[in-house]
PDB file of C-alpha atoms and ligand atoms in Angstrom:
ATOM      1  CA  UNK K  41      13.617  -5.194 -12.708  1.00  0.00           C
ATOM      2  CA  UNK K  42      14.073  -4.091  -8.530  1.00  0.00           C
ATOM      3  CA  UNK K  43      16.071  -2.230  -7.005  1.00  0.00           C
ATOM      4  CA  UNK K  44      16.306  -1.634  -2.838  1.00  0.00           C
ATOM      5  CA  UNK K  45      17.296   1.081  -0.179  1.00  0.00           C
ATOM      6  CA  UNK K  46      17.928   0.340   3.348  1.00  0.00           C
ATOM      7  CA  UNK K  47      16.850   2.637   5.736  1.00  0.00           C
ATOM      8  CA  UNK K  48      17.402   3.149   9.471  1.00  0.00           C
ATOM      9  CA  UNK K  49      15.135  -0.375  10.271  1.00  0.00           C
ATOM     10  CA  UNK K  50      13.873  -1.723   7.280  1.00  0.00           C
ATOM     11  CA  UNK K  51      14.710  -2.074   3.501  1.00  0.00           C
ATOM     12  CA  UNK K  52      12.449  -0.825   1.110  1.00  0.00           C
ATOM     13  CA  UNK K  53      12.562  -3.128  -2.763  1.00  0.00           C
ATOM     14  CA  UNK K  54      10.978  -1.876  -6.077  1.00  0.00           C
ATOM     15  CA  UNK K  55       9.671  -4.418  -8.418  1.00  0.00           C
ATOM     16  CA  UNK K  56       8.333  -4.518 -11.607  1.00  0.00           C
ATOM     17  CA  UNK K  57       5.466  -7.743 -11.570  1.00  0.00           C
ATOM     18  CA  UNK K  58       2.243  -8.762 -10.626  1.00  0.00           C
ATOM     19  CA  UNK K  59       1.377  -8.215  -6.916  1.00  0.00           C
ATOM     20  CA  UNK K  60      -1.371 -11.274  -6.313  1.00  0.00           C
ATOM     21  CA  UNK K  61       1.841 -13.093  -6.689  1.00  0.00           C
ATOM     22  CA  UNK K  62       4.225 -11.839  -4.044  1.00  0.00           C
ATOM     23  CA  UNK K  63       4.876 -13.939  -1.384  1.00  0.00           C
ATOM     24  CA  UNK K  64       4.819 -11.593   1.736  1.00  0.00           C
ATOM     25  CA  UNK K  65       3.205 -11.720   4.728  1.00  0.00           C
ATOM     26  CA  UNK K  66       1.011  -9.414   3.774  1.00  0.00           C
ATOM     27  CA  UNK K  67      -0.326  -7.994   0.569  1.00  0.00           C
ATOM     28  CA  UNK K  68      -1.886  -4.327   0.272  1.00  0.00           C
ATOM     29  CA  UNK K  69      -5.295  -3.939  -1.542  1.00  0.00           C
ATOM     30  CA  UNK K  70      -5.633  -0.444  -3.248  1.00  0.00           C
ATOM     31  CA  UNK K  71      -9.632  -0.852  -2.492  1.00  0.00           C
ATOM     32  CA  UNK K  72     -12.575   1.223  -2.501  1.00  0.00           C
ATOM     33  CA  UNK K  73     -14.432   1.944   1.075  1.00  0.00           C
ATOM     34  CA  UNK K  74     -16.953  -0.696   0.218  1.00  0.00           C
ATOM     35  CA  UNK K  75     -14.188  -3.402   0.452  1.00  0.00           C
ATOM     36  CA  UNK K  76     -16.517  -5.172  -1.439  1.00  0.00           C
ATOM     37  CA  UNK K  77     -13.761  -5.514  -4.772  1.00  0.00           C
ATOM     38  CA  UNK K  78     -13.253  -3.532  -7.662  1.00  0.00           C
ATOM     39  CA  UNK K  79     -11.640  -2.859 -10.579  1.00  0.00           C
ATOM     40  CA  UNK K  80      -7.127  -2.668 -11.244  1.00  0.00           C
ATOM     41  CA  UNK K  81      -5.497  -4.198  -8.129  1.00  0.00           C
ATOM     42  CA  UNK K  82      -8.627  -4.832  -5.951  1.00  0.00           C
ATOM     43  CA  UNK K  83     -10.003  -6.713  -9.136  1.00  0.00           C
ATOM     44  CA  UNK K  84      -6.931  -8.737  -9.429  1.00  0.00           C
ATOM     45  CA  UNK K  85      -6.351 -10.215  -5.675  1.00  0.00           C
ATOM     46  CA  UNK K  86      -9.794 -10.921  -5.463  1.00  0.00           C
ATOM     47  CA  UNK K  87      -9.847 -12.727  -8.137  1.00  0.00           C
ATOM     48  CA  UNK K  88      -6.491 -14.650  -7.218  1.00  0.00           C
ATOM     49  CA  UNK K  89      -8.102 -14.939  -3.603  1.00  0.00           C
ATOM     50  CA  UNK K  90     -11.277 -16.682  -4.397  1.00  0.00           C
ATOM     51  CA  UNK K  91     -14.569 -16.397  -2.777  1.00  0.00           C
ATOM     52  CA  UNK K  92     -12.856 -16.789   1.206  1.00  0.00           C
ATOM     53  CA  UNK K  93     -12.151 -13.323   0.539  1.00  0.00           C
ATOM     54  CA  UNK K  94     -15.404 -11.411  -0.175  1.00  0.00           C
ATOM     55  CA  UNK K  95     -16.879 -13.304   2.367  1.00  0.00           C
ATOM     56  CA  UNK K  96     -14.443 -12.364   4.939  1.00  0.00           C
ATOM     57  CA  UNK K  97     -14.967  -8.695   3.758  1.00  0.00           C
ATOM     58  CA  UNK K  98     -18.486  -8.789   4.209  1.00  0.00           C
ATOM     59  CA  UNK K  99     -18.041  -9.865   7.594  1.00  0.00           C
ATOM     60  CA  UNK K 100     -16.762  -6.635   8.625  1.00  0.00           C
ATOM     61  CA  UNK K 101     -18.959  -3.825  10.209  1.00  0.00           C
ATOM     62  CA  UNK K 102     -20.598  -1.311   8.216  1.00  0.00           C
ATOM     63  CA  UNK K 103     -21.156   2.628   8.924  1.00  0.00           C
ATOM     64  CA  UNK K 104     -23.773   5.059   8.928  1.00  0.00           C
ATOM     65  CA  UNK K 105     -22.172   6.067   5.026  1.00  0.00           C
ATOM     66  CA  UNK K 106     -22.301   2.399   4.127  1.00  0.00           C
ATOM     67  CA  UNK K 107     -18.756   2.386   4.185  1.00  0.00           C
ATOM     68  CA  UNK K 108     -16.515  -0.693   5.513  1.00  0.00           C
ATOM     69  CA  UNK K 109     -13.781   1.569   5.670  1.00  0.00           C
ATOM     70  CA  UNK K 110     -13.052   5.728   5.876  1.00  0.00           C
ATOM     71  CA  UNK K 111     -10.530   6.647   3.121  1.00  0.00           C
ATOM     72  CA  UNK K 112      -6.926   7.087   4.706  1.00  0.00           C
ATOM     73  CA  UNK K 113      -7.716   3.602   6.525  1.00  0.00           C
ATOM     74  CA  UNK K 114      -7.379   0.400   6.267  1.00  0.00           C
ATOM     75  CA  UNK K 115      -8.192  -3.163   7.479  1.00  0.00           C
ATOM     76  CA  UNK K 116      -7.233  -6.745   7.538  1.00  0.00           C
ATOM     77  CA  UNK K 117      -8.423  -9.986   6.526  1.00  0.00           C
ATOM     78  CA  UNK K 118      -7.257 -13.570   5.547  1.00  0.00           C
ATOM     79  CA  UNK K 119      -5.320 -13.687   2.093  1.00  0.00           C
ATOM     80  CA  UNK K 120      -7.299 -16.579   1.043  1.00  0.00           C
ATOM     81  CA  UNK K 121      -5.534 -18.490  -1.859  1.00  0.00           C
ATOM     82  CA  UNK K 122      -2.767 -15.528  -2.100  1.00  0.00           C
ATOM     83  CA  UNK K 123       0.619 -16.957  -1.155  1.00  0.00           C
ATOM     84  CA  UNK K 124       0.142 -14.304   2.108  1.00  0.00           C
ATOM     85  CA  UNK K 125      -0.962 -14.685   5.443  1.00  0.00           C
ATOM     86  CA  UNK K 126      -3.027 -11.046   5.105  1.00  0.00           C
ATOM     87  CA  UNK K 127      -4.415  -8.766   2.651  1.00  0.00           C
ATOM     88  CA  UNK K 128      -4.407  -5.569   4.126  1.00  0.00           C
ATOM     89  CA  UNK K 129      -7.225  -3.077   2.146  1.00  0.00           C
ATOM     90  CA  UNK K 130      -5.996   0.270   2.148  1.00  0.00           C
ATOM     91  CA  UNK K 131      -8.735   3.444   1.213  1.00  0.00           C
ATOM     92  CA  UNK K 132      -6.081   6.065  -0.987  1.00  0.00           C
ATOM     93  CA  UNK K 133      -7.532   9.237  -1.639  1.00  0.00           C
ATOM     94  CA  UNK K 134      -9.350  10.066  -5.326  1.00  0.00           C
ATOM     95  CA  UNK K 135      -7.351  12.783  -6.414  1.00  0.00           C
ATOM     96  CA  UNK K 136      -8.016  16.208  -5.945  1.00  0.00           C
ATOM     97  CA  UNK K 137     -11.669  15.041  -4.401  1.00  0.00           C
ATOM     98  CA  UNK K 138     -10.731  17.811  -1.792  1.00  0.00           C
ATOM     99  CA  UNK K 139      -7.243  20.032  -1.809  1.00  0.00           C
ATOM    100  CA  UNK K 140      -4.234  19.206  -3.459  1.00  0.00           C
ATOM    101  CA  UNK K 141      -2.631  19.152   0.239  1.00  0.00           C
ATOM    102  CA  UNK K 142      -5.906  16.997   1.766  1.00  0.00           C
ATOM    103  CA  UNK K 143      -5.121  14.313  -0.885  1.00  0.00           C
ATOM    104  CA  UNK K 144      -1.501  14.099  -0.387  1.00  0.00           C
ATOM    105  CA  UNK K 145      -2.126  13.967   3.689  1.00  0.00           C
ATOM    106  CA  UNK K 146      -4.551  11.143   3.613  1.00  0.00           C
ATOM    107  CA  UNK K 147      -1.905   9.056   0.659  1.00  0.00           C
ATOM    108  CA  UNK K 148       0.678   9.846   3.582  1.00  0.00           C
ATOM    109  CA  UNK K 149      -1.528   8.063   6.076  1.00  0.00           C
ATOM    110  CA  UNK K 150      -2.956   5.487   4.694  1.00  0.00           C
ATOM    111  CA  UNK K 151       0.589   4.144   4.113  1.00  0.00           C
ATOM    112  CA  UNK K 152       1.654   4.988   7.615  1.00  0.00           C
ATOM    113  CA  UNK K 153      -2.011   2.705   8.808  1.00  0.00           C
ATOM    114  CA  UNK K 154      -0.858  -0.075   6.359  1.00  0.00           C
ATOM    115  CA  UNK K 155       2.649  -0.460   8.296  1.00  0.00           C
ATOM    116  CA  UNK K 156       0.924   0.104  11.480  1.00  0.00           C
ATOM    117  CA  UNK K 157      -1.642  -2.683  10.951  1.00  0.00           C
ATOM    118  CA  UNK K 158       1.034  -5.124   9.637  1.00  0.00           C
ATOM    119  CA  UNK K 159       3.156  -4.738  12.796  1.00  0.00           C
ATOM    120  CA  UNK K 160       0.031  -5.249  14.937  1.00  0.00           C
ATOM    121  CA  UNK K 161      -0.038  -8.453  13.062  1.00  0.00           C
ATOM    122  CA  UNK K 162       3.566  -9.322  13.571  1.00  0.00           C
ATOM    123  CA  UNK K 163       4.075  -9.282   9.364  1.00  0.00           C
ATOM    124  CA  UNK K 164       7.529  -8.902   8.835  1.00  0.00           C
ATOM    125  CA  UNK K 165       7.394  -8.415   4.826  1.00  0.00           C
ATOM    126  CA  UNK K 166       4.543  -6.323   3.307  1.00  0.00           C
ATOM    127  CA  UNK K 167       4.012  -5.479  -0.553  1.00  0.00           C
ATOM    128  CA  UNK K 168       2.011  -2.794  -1.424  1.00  0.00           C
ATOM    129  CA  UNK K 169       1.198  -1.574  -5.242  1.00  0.00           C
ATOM    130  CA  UNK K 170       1.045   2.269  -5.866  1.00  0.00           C
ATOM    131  CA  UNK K 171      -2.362   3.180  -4.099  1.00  0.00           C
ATOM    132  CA  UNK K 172      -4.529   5.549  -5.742  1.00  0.00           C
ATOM    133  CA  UNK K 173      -2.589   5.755  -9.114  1.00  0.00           C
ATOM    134  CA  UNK K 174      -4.887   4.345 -11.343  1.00  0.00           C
ATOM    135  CA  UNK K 175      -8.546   4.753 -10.885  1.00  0.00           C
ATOM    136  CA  UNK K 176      -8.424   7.574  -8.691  1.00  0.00           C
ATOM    137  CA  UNK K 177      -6.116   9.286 -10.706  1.00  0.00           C
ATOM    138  CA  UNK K 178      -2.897  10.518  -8.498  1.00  0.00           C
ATOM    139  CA  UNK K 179      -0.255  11.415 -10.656  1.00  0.00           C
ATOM    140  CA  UNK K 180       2.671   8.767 -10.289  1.00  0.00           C
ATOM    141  CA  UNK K 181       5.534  11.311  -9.681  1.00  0.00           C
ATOM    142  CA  UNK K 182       3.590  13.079  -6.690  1.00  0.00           C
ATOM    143  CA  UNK K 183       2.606   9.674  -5.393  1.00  0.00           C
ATOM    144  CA  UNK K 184       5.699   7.868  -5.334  1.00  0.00           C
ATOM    145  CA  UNK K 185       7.182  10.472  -3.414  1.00  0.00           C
ATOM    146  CA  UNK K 186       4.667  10.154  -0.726  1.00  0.00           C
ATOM    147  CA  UNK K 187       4.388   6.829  -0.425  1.00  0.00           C
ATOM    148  CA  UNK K 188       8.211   6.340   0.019  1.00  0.00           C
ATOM    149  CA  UNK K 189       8.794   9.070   2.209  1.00  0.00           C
ATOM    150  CA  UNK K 190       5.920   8.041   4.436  1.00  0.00           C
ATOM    151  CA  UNK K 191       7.919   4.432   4.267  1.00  0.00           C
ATOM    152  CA  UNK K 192      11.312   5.576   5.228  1.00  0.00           C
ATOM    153  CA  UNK K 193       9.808   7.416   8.177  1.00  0.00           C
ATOM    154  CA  UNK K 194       8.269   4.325   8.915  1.00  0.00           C
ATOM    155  CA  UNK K 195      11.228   2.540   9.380  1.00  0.00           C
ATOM    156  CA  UNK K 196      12.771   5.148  11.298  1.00  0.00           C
ATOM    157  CA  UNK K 197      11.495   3.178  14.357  1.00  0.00           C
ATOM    158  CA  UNK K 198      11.991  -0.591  15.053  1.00  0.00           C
ATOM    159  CA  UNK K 199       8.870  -2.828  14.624  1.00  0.00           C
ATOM    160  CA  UNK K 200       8.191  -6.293  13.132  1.00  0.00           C
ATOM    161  CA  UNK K 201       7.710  -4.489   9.395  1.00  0.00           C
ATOM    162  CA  UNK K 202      11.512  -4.779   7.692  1.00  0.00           C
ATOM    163  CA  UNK K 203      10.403  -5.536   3.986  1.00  0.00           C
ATOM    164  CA  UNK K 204       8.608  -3.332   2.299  1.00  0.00           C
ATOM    165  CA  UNK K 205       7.805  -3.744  -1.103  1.00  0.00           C
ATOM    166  CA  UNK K 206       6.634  -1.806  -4.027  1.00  0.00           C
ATOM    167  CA  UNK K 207       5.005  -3.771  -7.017  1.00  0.00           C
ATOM    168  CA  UNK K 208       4.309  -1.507 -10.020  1.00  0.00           C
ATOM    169  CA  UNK K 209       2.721  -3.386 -12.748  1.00  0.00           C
ATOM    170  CA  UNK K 210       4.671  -0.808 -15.727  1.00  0.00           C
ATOM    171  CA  UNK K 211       8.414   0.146 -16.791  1.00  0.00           C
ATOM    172  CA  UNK K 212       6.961   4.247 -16.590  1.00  0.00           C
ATOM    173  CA  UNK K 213       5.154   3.131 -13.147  1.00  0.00           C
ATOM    174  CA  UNK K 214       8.511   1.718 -12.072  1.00  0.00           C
ATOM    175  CA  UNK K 215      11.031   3.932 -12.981  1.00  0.00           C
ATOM    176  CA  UNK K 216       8.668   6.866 -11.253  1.00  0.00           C
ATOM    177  CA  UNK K 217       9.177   5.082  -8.089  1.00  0.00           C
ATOM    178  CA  UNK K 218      12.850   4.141  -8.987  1.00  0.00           C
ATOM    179  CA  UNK K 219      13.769   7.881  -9.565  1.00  0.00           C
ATOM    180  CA  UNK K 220      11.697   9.210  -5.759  1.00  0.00           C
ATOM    181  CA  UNK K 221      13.199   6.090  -4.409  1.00  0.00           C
ATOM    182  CA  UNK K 222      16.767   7.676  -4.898  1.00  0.00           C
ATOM    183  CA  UNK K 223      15.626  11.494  -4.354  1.00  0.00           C
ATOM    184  CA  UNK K 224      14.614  11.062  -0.884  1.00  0.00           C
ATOM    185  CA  UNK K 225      16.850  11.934   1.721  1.00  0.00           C
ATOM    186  CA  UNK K 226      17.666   9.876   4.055  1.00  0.00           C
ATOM    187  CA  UNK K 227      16.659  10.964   7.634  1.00  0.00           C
ATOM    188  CA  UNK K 228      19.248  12.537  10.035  1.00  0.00           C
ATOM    189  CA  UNK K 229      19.622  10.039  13.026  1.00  0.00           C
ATOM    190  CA  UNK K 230      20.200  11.628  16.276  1.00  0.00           C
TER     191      UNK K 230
HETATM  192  N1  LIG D 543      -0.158  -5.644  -9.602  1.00  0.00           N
HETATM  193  C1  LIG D 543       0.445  -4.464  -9.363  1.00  0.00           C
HETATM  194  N2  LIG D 543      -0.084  -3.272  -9.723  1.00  0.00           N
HETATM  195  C2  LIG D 543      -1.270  -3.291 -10.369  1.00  0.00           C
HETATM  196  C3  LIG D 543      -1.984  -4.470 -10.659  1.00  0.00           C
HETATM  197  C4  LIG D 543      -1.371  -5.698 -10.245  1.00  0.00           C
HETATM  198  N3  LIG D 543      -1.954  -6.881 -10.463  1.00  0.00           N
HETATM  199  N4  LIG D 543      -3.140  -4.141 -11.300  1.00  0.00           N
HETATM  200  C5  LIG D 543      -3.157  -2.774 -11.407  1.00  0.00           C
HETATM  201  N5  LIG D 543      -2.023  -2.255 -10.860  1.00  0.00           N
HETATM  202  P1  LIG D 543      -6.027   0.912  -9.064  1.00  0.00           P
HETATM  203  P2  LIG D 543      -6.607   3.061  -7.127  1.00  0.00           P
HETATM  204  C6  LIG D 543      -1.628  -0.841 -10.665  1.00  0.00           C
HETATM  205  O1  LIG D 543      -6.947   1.507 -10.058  1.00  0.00           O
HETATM  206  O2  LIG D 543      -6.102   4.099  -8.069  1.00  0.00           O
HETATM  207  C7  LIG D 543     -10.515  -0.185  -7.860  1.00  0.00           C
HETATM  208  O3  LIG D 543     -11.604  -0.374  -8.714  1.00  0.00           O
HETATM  209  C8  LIG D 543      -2.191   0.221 -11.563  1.00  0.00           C
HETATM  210  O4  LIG D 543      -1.394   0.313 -12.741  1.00  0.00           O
HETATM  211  O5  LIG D 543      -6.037  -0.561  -8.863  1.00  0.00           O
HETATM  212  O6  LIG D 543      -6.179   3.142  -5.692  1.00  0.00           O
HETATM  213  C9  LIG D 543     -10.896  -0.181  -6.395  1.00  0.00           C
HETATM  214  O7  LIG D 543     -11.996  -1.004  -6.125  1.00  0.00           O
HETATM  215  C10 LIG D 543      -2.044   1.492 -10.696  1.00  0.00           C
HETATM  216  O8  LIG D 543      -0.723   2.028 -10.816  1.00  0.00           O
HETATM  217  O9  LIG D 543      -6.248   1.551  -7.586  1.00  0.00           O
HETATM  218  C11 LIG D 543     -11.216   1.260  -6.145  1.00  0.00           C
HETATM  219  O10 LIG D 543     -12.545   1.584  -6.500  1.00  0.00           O
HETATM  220  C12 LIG D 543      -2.185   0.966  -9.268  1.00  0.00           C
HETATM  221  O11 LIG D 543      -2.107  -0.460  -9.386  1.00  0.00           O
HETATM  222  C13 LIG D 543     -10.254   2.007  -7.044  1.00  0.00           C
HETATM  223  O12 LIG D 543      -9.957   1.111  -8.113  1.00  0.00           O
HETATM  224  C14 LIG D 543      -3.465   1.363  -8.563  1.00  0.00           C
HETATM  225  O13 LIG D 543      -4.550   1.366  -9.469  1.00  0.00           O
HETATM  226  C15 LIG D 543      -8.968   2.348  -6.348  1.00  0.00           C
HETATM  227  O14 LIG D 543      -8.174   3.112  -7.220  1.00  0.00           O
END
């Protein structure tokens, strides 16, 4: 199953599959602020990966909360043995952890940091699964929504970033995303 929309600089794609196996420039990690791997999705491409990975993940710089990276952030490494030149690891929000409106404004931005990160790194296709939908729990209708509208607004403006993709692993995860994909309006242009 997939399905596309273009918008004003980019063209967004649904698919149903398996996101380790995409072959973007850059794949999204739905991680944890350890970076240090997980369960679902982070699980998965680290696996796929191999060991390059972690390691490259360790590497990066620690905070004072132990954390590799703040939720609503991301950052980049390597891909490892992903067919990808990057894996960029994206912090969603755990549902709910503070107001409804706190969780949906950091999903907003951490999608808007993805795309930012991926033109900074001259990635012209990136595939991202549907952050913070499993383990932390955001309802898929909500989420889809605001992940797709912070993607067409996105690609309001020109960068290197003109495929993005959406992997959802399930028909019911799919068709959520199918049905916000085709609810959202598009954005008035001058
Ligand atoms: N390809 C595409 N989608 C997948 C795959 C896959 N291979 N595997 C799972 N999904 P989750 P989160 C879907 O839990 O909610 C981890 O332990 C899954 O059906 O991976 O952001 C991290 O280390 C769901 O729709 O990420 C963090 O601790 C979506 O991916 C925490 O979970 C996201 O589910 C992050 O939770």
């Amino acid at each position: 199953m997939s399905e596309s929309r273009d918008f004003a600089h980019g063209r967004v794609e649904l698919v149903q599959g398996d996101l380790v196996e995409q072959q973007v420039d850059a794949i999204v990690n739905a991680a944890n602020s350890s970076l240090l791997g997980g369960g679902g999705v982070d699980g998965a491409i680290h696996r796929a990966a191999g060991g390059t990975l972690l390691a490259e993940c360790q590497q990066l710089p620690v905070d004072g909360q132990g954390r590799r990276c703040p939720t609503g952030e991301c950052r980049v490494t390597g891909a490892g043995n992903l067919q990808a030149r990057y894996v960029i690891h994206a912090v969603g929000p755990v549902y709910n952890h503070g107001s409804a409106e706190q969780s949906a404004a950091l999903l907003r931005q951490v999608h808007l940091n993805v795309l930012q990160a991926a033109a900074q790194h001259d990635c012209q296709s990136v595939a991202f699964p549907a952050i913070s939908t499993g383990a932390y729990r955001f309802p898929i209708d909500e989420a889809a929504a605001i992940a797709l509208t912070a993607v067409r607004d996105y690609l309001a403006l020109p960068s290197s970033v003109t495929l993005v993709r959406f992997v959802l692993f399930s028909a019911d995860r799919y068709q959520a995303f199918a049905q916000a994909l085709s609810a959202i309006p598009a954005l008035e242009l001058e």
